[in-house]
């Protein structure tokens, strides 16, 4: 039972990390947009 709880906790941590990364990426895109990506490729 203890092992299953640890496993669920790890999954929850991964999910929250994934959500945090996605939120940070969305914020980055909303601030900088896709223009920085295009500039990077054109140089």
PDB file of N, CA and C in Angstrom:
ATOM      1  N   UNK A   1       0.842  -1.203   0.000  1.00  0.00           N
ATOM      2  CA  UNK A   1       0.000   0.000   0.000  1.00  0.00           C
ATOM      3  C   UNK A   1       0.879   1.256   0.000  1.00  0.00           C
ATOM      4  N   UNK A   2       1.937   1.211   0.792  1.00  0.00           N
ATOM      5  CA  UNK A   2       2.833   2.365   0.855  1.00  0.00           C
ATOM      6  C   UNK A   2       3.491   2.609  -0.506  1.00  0.00           C
ATOM      7  N   UNK A   3       3.858   1.506  -1.166  1.00  0.00           N
ATOM      8  CA  UNK A   3       4.518   1.614  -2.468  1.00  0.00           C
ATOM      9  C   UNK A   3       3.586   2.268  -3.490  1.00  0.00           C
ATOM     10  N   UNK A   4       2.312   1.887  -3.463  1.00  0.00           N
ATOM     11  CA  UNK A   4       1.356   2.461  -4.412  1.00  0.00           C
ATOM     12  C   UNK A   4       1.178   3.954  -4.176  1.00  0.00           C
ATOM     13  N   UNK A   5       1.179   4.354  -2.911  1.00  0.00           N
ATOM     14  CA  UNK A   5       1.050   5.771  -2.589  1.00  0.00           C
ATOM     15  C   UNK A   5       2.237   6.560  -3.133  1.00  0.00           C
ATOM     16  N   UNK A   6       3.436   5.989  -3.006  1.00  0.00           N
ATOM     17  CA  UNK A   6       4.627   6.642  -3.537  1.00  0.00           C
ATOM     18  C   UNK A   6       4.528   6.780  -5.048  1.00  0.00           C
ATOM     19  N   UNK A   7       4.042   5.727  -5.689  1.00  0.00           N
ATOM     20  CA  UNK A   7       3.910   5.747  -7.143  1.00  0.00           C
ATOM     21  C   UNK A   7       2.941   6.847  -7.570  1.00  0.00           C
ATOM     22  N   UNK A   8       1.824   6.956  -6.871  1.00  0.00           N
ATOM     23  CA  UNK A   8       0.838   7.994  -7.197  1.00  0.00           C
ATOM     24  C   UNK A   8       1.446   9.376  -6.975  1.00  0.00           C
ATOM     25  N   UNK A   9       2.234   9.515  -5.920  1.00  0.00           N
ATOM     26  CA  UNK A   9       2.859  10.801  -5.622  1.00  0.00           C
ATOM     27  C   UNK A   9       3.820  11.196  -6.734  1.00  0.00           C
ATOM     28  N   UNK A  10       4.585  10.229  -7.241  1.00  0.00           N
ATOM     29  CA  UNK A  10       5.510  10.496  -8.338  1.00  0.00           C
ATOM     30  C   UNK A  10       4.763  10.947  -9.578  1.00  0.00           C
ATOM     31  N   UNK A  11       3.636  10.299  -9.867  1.00  0.00           N
ATOM     32  CA  UNK A  11       2.826  10.669 -11.029  1.00  0.00           C
ATOM     33  C   UNK A  11       2.277  12.079 -10.848  1.00  0.00           C
ATOM     34  N   UNK A  12       1.830  12.402  -9.641  1.00  0.00           N
ATOM     35  CA  UNK A  12       1.317  13.747  -9.357  1.00  0.00           C
ATOM     36  C   UNK A  12       2.418  14.786  -9.552  1.00  0.00           C
ATOM     37  N   UNK A  13       3.639  14.454  -9.108  1.00  0.00           N
ATOM     38  CA  UNK A  13       4.765  15.378  -9.264  1.00  0.00           C
ATOM     39  C   UNK A  13       5.077  15.595 -10.734  1.00  0.00           C
ATOM     40  N   UNK A  14       5.068  14.514 -11.519  1.00  0.00           N
ATOM     41  CA  UNK A  14       5.314  14.622 -12.954  1.00  0.00           C
ATOM     42  C   UNK A  14       4.248  15.471 -13.616  1.00  0.00           C
ATOM     43  N   UNK A  15       2.993  15.250 -13.218  1.00  0.00           N
ATOM     44  CA  UNK A  15       1.880  15.998 -13.817  1.00  0.00           C
ATOM     45  C   UNK A  15       2.007  17.479 -13.508  1.00  0.00           C
ATOM     46  N   UNK A  16       2.327  17.813 -12.263  1.00  0.00           N
ATOM     47  CA  UNK A  16       2.444  19.223 -11.887  1.00  0.00           C
ATOM     48  C   UNK A  16       3.643  19.860 -12.576  1.00  0.00           C
ATOM     49  N   UNK A  17       4.721  19.089 -12.744  1.00  0.00           N
ATOM     50  CA  UNK A  17       5.901  19.600 -13.441  1.00  0.00           C
ATOM     51  C   UNK A  17       5.572  19.872 -14.898  1.00  0.00           C
ATOM     52  N   UNK A  18       4.834  18.936 -15.510  1.00  0.00           N
ATOM     53  CA  UNK A  18       4.424  19.089 -16.903  1.00  0.00           C
ATOM     54  C   UNK A  18       3.537  20.317 -17.059  1.00  0.00           C
ATOM     55  N   UNK A  19       2.605  20.497 -16.134  1.00  0.00           N
ATOM     56  CA  UNK A  19       1.697  21.654 -16.171  1.00  0.00           C
ATOM     57  C   UNK A  19       2.486  22.945 -16.012  1.00  0.00           C
ATOM     58  N   UNK A  20       3.448  22.943 -15.097  1.00  0.00           N
ATOM     59  CA  UNK A  20       4.270  24.125 -14.846  1.00  0.00           C
ATOM     60  C   UNK A  20       5.075  24.483 -16.091  1.00  0.00           C
ATOM     61  N   UNK A  21       5.661  23.474 -16.738  1.00  0.00           N
ATOM     62  CA  UNK A  21       6.437  23.696 -17.957  1.00  0.00           C
ATOM     63  C   UNK A  21       5.551  24.259 -19.056  1.00  0.00           C
ATOM     64  N   UNK A  22       4.359  23.679 -19.205  1.00  0.00           N
ATOM     65  CA  UNK A  22       3.421  24.152 -20.223  1.00  0.00           C
ATOM     66  C   UNK A  22       2.991  25.582 -19.967  1.00  0.00           C
ATOM     67  N   UNK A  23       2.759  25.917 -18.703  1.00  0.00           N
ATOM     68  CA  UNK A  23       2.344  27.275 -18.348  1.00  0.00           C
ATOM     69  C   UNK A  23       3.466  28.264 -18.634  1.00  0.00           C
ATOM     70  N   UNK A  24       4.687  27.882 -18.297  1.00  0.00           N
ATOM     71  CA  UNK A  24       5.839  28.751 -18.553  1.00  0.00           C
ATOM     72  C   UNK A  24       6.025  28.958 -20.048  1.00  0.00           C
ATOM     73  N   UNK A  25       5.828  27.898 -20.827  1.00  0.00           N
ATOM     74  CA  UNK A  25       5.960  27.987 -22.282  1.00  0.00           C
ATOM     75  C   UNK A  25       4.893  28.897 -22.862  1.00  0.00           C
ATOM     76  N   UNK A  26       3.661  28.764 -22.366  1.00  0.00           N
ATOM     77  CA  UNK A  26       2.563  29.631 -22.820  1.00  0.00           C
ATOM     78  C   UNK A  26       2.865  31.090 -22.490  1.00  0.00           C
ATOM     79  N   UNK A  27       3.384  31.332 -21.301  1.00  0.00           N
ATOM     80  CA  UNK A  27       3.718  32.697 -20.896  1.00  0.00           C
ATOM     81  C   UNK A  27       4.824  33.256 -21.784  1.00  0.00           C
ATOM     82  N   UNK A  28       5.828  32.437 -22.072  1.00  0.00           N
ATOM     83  CA  UNK A  28       6.930  32.852 -22.948  1.00  0.00           C
ATOM     84  C   UNK A  28       6.402  33.216 -24.328  1.00  0.00           C
ATOM     85  N   UNK A  29       5.513  32.391 -24.871  1.00  0.00           N
ATOM     86  CA  UNK A  29       4.956  32.652 -26.196  1.00  0.00           C
ATOM     87  C   UNK A  29       4.120  33.919 -26.199  1.00  0.00           C
ATOM     88  N   UNK A  30       3.346  34.134 -25.139  1.00  0.00           N
ATOM     89  CA  UNK A  30       2.471  35.308 -25.094  1.00  0.00           C
ATOM     90  C   UNK A  30       3.301  36.589 -24.990  1.00  0.00           C
ATOM     91  N   UNK A  31       4.470  36.505 -24.352  1.00  0.00           N
ATOM     92  CA  UNK A  31       5.327  37.685 -24.212  1.00  0.00           C
ATOM     93  C   UNK A  31       6.148  37.913 -25.480  1.00  0.00           C
ATOM     94  N   UNK A  32       6.809  36.854 -25.950  1.00  0.00           N
ATOM     95  CA  UNK A  32       7.734  36.996 -27.069  1.00  0.00           C
ATOM     96  C   UNK A  32       7.114  36.610 -28.408  1.00  0.00           C
ATOM     97  N   UNK A  33       6.075  35.773 -28.351  1.00  0.00           N
ATOM     98  CA  UNK A  33       5.444  35.336 -29.591  1.00  0.00           C
ATOM     99  C   UNK A  33       6.375  34.458 -30.412  1.00  0.00           C
ATOM    100  N   UNK A  34       6.014  34.263 -31.684  1.00  0.00           N
ATOM    101  CA  UNK A  34       6.807  33.394 -32.552  1.00  0.00           C
ATOM    102  C   UNK A  34       7.882  34.182 -33.304  1.00  0.00           C
ATOM    103  N   UNK A  35       7.899  35.498 -33.145  1.00  0.00           N
ATOM    104  CA  UNK A  35       8.853  36.325 -33.884  1.00  0.00           C
ATOM    105  C   UNK A  35      10.297  35.984 -33.515  1.00  0.00           C
ATOM    106  N   UNK A  36      10.543  35.736 -32.226  1.00  0.00           N
ATOM    107  CA  UNK A  36      11.903  35.422 -31.797  1.00  0.00           C
ATOM    108  C   UNK A  36      12.376  34.130 -32.442  1.00  0.00           C
ATOM    109  N   UNK A  37      11.469  33.178 -32.625  1.00  0.00           N
ATOM    110  CA  UNK A  37      11.820  31.913 -33.256  1.00  0.00           C
ATOM    111  C   UNK A  37      12.204  32.165 -34.707  1.00  0.00           C
ATOM    112  N   UNK A  38      11.420  32.977 -35.412  1.00  0.00           N
ATOM    113  CA  UNK A  38      11.696  33.283 -36.810  1.00  0.00           C
ATOM    114  C   UNK A  38      13.020  34.032 -36.957  1.00  0.00           C
ATOM    115  N   UNK A  39      13.289  34.971 -36.049  1.00  0.00           N
ATOM    116  CA  UNK A  39      14.547  35.719 -36.085  1.00  0.00           C
ATOM    117  C   UNK A  39      15.719  34.760 -35.893  1.00  0.00           C
ATOM    118  N   UNK A  40      15.548  33.813 -34.969  1.00  0.00           N
ATOM    119  CA  UNK A  40      16.610  32.854 -34.694  1.00  0.00           C
ATOM    120  C   UNK A  40      16.948  32.020 -35.922  1.00  0.00           C
ATOM    121  N   UNK A  41      15.938  31.638 -36.696  1.00  0.00           N
ATOM    122  CA  UNK A  41      16.177  30.809 -37.872  1.00  0.00           C
ATOM    123  C   UNK A  41      16.747  31.630 -39.026  1.00  0.00           C
ATOM    124  N   UNK A  42      16.409  32.905 -39.100  1.00  0.00           N
ATOM    125  CA  UNK A  42      16.829  33.718 -40.244  1.00  0.00           C
ATOM    126  C   UNK A  42      18.297  34.128 -40.134  1.00  0.00           C
ATOM    127  N   UNK A  43      18.834  34.145 -38.910  1.00  0.00           N
ATOM    128  CA  UNK A  43      20.225  34.573 -38.750  1.00  0.00           C
ATOM    129  C   UNK A  43      21.196  33.526 -39.259  1.00  0.00           C
TER     130      UNK A  43
END
